[in-house]
XYZ file of C-alpha atoms in Angstrom:
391
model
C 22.589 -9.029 -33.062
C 22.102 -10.557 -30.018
C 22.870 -6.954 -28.207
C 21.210 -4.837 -30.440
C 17.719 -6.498 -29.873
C 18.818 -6.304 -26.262
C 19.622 -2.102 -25.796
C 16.313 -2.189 -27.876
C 14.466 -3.665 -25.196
C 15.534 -2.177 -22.321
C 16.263 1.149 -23.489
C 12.230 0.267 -24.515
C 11.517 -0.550 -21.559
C 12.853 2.381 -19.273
C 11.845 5.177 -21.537
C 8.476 3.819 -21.194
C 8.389 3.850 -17.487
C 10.065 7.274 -17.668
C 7.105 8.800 -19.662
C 4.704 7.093 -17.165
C 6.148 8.068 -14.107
C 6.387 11.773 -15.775
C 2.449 11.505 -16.315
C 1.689 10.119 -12.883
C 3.561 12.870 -11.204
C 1.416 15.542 -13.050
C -1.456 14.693 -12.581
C -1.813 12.686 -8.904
C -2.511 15.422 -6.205
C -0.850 15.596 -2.928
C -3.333 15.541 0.226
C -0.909 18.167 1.769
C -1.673 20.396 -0.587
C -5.673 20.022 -0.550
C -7.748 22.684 1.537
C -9.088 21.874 4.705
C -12.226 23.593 4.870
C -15.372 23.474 2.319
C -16.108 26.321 0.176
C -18.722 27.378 2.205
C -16.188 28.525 5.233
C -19.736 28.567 7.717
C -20.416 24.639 6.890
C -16.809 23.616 7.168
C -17.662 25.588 11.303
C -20.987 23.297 11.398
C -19.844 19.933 13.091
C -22.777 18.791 11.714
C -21.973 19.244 8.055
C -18.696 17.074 8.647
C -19.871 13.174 7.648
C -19.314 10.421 10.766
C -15.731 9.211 9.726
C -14.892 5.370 11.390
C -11.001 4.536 11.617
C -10.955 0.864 11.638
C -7.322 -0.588 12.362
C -6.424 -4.782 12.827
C -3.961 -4.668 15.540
C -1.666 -7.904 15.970
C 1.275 -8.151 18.423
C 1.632 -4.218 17.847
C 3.052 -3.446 21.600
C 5.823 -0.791 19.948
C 3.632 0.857 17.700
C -0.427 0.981 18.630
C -0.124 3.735 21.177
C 1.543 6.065 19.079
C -0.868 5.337 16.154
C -4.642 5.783 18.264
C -2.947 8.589 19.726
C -2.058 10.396 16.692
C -5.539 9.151 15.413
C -7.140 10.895 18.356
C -4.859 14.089 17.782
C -6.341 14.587 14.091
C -8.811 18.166 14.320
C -11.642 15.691 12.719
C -15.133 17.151 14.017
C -17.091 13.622 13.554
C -14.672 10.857 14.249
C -14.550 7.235 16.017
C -11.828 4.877 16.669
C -11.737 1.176 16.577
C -9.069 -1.732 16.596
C -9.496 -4.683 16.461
C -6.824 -6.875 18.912
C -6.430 -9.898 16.650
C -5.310 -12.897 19.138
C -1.787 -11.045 20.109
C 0.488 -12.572 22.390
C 2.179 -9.239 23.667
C 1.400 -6.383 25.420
C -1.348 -5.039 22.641
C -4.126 -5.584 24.538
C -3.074 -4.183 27.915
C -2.023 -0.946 26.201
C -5.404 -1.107 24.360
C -6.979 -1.120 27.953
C -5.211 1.837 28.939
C -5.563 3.673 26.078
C -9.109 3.015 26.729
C -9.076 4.474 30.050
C -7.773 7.518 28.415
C -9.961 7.694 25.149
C -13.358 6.552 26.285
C -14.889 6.886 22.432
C -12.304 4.688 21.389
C -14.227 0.846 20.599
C -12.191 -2.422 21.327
C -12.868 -5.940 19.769
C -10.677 -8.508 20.833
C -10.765 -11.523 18.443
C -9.462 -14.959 20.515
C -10.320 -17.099 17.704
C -9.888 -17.202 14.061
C -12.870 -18.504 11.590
C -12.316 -21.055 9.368
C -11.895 -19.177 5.269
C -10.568 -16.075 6.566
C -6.805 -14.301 7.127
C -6.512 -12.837 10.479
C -6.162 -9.289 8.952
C -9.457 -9.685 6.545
C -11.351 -11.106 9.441
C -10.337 -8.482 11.945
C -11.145 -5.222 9.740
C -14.650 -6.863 8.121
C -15.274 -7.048 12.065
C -14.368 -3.482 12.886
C -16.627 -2.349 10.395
C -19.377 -4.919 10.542
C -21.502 -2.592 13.137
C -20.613 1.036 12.374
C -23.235 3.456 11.217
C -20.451 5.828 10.290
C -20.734 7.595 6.682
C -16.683 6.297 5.238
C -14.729 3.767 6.884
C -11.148 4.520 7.119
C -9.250 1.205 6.921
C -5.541 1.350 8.222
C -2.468 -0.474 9.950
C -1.876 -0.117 13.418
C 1.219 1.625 12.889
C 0.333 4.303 10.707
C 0.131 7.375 12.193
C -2.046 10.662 10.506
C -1.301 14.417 11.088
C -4.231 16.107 12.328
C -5.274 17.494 9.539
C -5.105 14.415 7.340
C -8.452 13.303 7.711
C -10.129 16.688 7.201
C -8.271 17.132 4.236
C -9.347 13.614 2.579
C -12.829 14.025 3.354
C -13.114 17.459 1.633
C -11.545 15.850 -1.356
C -13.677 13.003 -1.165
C -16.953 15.518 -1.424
C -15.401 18.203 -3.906
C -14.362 15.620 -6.348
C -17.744 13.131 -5.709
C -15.258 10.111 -4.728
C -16.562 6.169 -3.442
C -12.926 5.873 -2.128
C -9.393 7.485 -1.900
C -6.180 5.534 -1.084
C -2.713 7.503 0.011
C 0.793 6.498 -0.425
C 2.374 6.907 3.201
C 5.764 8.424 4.435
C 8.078 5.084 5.028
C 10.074 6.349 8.428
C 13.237 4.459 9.390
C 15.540 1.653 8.029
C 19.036 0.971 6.925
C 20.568 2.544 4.040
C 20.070 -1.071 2.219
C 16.552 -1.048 3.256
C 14.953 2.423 2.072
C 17.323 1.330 -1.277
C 14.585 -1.410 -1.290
C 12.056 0.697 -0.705
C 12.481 3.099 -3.579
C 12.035 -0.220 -6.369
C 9.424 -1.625 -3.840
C 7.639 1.653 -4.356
C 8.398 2.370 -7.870
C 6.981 -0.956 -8.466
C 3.772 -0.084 -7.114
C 3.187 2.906 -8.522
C 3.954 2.179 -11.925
C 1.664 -0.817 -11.442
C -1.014 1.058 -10.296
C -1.190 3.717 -12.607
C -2.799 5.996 -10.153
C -3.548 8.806 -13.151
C -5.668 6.384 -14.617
C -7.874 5.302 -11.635
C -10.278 7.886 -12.371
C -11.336 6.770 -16.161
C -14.304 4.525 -15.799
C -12.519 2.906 -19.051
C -9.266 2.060 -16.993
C -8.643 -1.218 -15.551
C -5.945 0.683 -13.145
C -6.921 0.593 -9.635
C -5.290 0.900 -6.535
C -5.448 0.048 -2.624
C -2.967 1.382 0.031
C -3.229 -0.409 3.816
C -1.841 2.862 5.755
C -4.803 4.911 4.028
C -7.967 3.693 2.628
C -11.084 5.452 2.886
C -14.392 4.259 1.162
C -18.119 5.216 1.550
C -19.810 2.946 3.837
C -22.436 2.312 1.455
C -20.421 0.957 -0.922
C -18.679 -0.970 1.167
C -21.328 -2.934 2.475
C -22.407 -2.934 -1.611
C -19.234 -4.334 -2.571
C -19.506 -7.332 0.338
C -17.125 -5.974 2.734
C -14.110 -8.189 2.933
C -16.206 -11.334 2.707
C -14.945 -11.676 -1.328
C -11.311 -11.152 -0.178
C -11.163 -12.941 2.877
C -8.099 -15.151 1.625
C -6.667 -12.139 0.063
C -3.147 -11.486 1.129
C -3.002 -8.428 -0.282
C -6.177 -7.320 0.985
C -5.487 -3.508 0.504
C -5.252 -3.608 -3.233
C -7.931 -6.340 -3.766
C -10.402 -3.757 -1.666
C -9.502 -0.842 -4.147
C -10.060 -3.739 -6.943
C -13.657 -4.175 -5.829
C -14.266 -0.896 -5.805
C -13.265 -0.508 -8.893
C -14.942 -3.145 -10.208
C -18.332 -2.654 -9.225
C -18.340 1.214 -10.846
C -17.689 3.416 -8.549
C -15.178 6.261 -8.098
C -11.663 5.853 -6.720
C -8.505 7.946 -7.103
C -5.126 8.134 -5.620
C -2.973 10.634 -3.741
C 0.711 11.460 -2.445
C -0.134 11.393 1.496
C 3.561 12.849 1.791
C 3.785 14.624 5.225
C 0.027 13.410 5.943
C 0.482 9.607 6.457
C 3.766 7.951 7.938
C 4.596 4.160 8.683
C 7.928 2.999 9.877
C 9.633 0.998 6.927
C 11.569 -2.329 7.614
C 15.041 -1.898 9.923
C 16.589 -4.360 7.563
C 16.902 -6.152 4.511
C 15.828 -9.696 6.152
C 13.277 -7.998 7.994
C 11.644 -6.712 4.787
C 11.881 -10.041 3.315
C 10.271 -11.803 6.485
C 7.654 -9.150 6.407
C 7.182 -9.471 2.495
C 7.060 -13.033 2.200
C 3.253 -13.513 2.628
C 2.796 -10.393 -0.220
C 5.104 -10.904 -3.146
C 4.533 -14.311 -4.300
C 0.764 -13.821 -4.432
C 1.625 -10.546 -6.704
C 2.258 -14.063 -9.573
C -1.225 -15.788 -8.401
C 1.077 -18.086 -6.814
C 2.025 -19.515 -10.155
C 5.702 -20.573 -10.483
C 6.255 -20.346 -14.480
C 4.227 -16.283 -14.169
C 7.151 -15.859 -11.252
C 9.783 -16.994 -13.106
C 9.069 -14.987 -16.055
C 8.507 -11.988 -14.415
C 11.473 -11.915 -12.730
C 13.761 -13.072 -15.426
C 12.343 -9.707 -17.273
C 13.115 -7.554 -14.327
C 15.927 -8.878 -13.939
C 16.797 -8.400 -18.210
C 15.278 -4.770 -17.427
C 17.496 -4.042 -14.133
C 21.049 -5.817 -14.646
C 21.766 -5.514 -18.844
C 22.037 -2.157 -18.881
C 25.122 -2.319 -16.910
C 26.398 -5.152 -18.332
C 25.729 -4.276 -22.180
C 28.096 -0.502 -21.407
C 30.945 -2.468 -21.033
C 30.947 -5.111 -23.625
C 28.393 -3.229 -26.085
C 30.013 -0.297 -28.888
C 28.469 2.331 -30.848
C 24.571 2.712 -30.558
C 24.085 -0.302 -28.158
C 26.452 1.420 -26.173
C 24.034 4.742 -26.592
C 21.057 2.793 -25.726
C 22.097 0.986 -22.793
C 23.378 4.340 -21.599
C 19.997 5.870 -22.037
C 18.502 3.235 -20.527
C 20.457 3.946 -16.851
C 20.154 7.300 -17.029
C 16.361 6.918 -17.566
C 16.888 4.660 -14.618
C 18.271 7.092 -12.572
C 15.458 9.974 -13.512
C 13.123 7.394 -11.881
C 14.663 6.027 -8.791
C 15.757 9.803 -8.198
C 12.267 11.240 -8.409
C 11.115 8.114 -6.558
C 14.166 9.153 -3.192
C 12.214 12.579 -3.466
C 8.563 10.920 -2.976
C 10.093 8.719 -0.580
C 12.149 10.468 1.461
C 15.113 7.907 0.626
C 18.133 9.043 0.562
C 19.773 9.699 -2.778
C 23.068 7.772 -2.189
C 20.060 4.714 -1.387
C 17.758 5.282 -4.122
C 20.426 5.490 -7.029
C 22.174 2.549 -6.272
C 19.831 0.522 -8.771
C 21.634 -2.706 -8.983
C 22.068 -3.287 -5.221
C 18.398 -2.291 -4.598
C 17.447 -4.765 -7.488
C 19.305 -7.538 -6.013
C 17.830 -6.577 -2.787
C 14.007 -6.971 -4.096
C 14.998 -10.131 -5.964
C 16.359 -11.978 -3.207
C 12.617 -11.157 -1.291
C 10.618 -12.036 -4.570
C 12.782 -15.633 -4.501
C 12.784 -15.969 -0.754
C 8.753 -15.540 -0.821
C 9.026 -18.433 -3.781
C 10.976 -20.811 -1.873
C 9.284 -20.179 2.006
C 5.824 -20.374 0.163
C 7.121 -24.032 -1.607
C 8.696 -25.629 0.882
C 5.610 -24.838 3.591
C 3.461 -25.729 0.957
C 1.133 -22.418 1.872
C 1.688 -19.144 3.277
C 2.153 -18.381 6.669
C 0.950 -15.815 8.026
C -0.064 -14.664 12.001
C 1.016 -18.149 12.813
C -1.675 -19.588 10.504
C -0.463 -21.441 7.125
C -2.678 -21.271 4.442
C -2.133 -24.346 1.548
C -1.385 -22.596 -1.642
C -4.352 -24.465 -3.790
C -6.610 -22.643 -1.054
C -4.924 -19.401 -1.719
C -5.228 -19.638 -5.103
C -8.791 -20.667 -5.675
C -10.286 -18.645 -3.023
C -7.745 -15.325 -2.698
C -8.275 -13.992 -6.035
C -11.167 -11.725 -7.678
């Protein structure tokens, strides 16, 4: 009995999130494959037609990465675009490379931040300051590692007009990693997406939203509507809680593939991902140890009984816990495709579950025994977090 309701559920389960992914994938767009020009071929020649576009990037201890990423920002074939990052109190070489790449880029607009204002995360802080001056027509929020092919920008903004969008967000290319690592990343995106239900984003009806840090682009005017960052200043996640607002004050958002557009080097390691996840994945539970626990005892039901129901299951449980990988592997094999993961990586479910796991339970524990979550050397106290970094 006990395995029947089991291969029920999880055959349930992954047959659901097979049909899903199958809808996402036909209807989100890629940005690769938008045009690059307006209809009218003589506007898309008139700088003038082309709306001010603002990159605004929060740059903290980034020596390795920020000149690469304003360069390539620099290198996009944008007619009407400025540049600014925000140094927020780093303790390495950012700002000196800032300097220079000042030297070189004159346009490009520096804000160094020495100290941080009480009710605020570093990150919120430093991109609600970036924007708090421009007079640009869309602010493009991203990371400070991210880096755009030229024709990225050009390509979002003609979207953005065509289609009569507030705000866009794009999935990024993850570049580097272990074998063990870009396993992660193929459930760490899968995850996501599936969460986000990006073909949904659209329907005014929908509760789906959706927020990516590497690409988010939204109308000036609504972001000053919307408050800026000021209602998700204690927002860990403040990517997704921007698309959120957004969403939640009316206005029009969708989601794209930025595959080949947008790239952002993924974790070298396992523990690396897990230090770098820590402040994220225990605030996806509201910081509530009973919603954890559940959540992950289901994933974990979802992920691991499958492979233990084959072998001591007969007959149709047997059948249904078979379906249930193979639906499995549909998924994580479309998901190596969108990811660029390799497919050895991104089939090896079970590893790359226990791999997400142990980061979901290390988040748990670091966040418990601190009592907060630290993050750019500031701990902030969980009751904090939780009363003040949700909307």
């Amino acid at each position: 009995m006990v395995w029947t309701i089991l291969a029920t559920v999880v055959v349930g389960i992954w047959s659901y999130a097979l049909i899903l992914l199958w809808q996402i994938r036909s209807a989100v767009p890629y940005l690769r494959n938008q045009p690059d020009v307006f209809l009218d071929v003589a506007e898309s020649r008139n700088s003038s037609r082309w709306p001010r576009v603002t990159v605004v990037a929060a740059a903290r201890n980034e020596e390795r990465s920020i000149e690469g990423a304003v360069r390539s920002w620099f290198g996009s074939d944008y007619p009407n675009l400025n540049v600014v990052v925000v140094n927020d109190r780093s303790t390495d070489r950012t700002a000196e490379i800032l300097a220079d790449l000042n030297n070189h880029y004159p346009s490009l607009k520096v804000h160094h931040v020495t100290e941080l204002p009480e009710g605020w995360l570093g990150k919120t802080h430093a991109l609600h300051l970036g924007a708090s001056d421009m007079k640009s027509e869309w602010l493009l929020f991203t990371d400070a590692d991210v880096t755009f092919h030229p024709k990225a920008i050009r390509k979002a903004v003609v979207f953005l007009e065509t289609h009569r969008l507030d705000h866009i967000t794009c999935t990024p290319d993850s570049k580097g990693g272990t074998w063990a690592s870009k396993g992660l990343l193929s459930i760490f995106a899968a995850s996501l997406l599936l969460y986000f239900r990006p073909h949904k984003i659209l329907s005014p009806e929908s509760s789906a939203t959706a927020g990516i840090g590497a690409f988010n682009l939204v109308k000036t005017s609504v972001y000053r509507q919307i408050g800026g960052h000021l209602e998700i200043a204690l927002c860990t996640g403040d990517d997704l809680k921007l698309g959120k607002l957004v969403k939640l004050n009316h206005f029009r958002q969708m989601m794209l593939f930025g595959n080949g557009m947008i790239s952002v080097p993924w974790y070298k390691n396992v523990p690396e991902a897990a230090r770098a996840l820590e402040k994220n994945l225990f605030t996806a539970f509201n910081y509530s140890l009973p919603t954890a626990f559940f959540a992950s005892a289901c994933a974990f039901i979802a992920f691991f009984a499958p492979y233990i129901g084959i072998f001591f299951a007969s007959g149709f449980q047997e059948i249904s816990f078979a379906a249930a990988i193979a639906a499995q592997l549909a998924i994580f094999r479309y998901m190596g495709r969108l990811t660029g993961v390799p497919m050895t990586a991104a089939l090896s479910v079970p590893l790359n579950a226990m791999s997400i796991f142990y980061c979901v339970m290390r988040s748990i524990y670091m966040a418990k025994k601190r009592g907060g979550i630290m993050w750019r050397d500031n701990l902030y106290p969980l009751a904090e977090l939780r009363e003040k970094g949700k909307i």
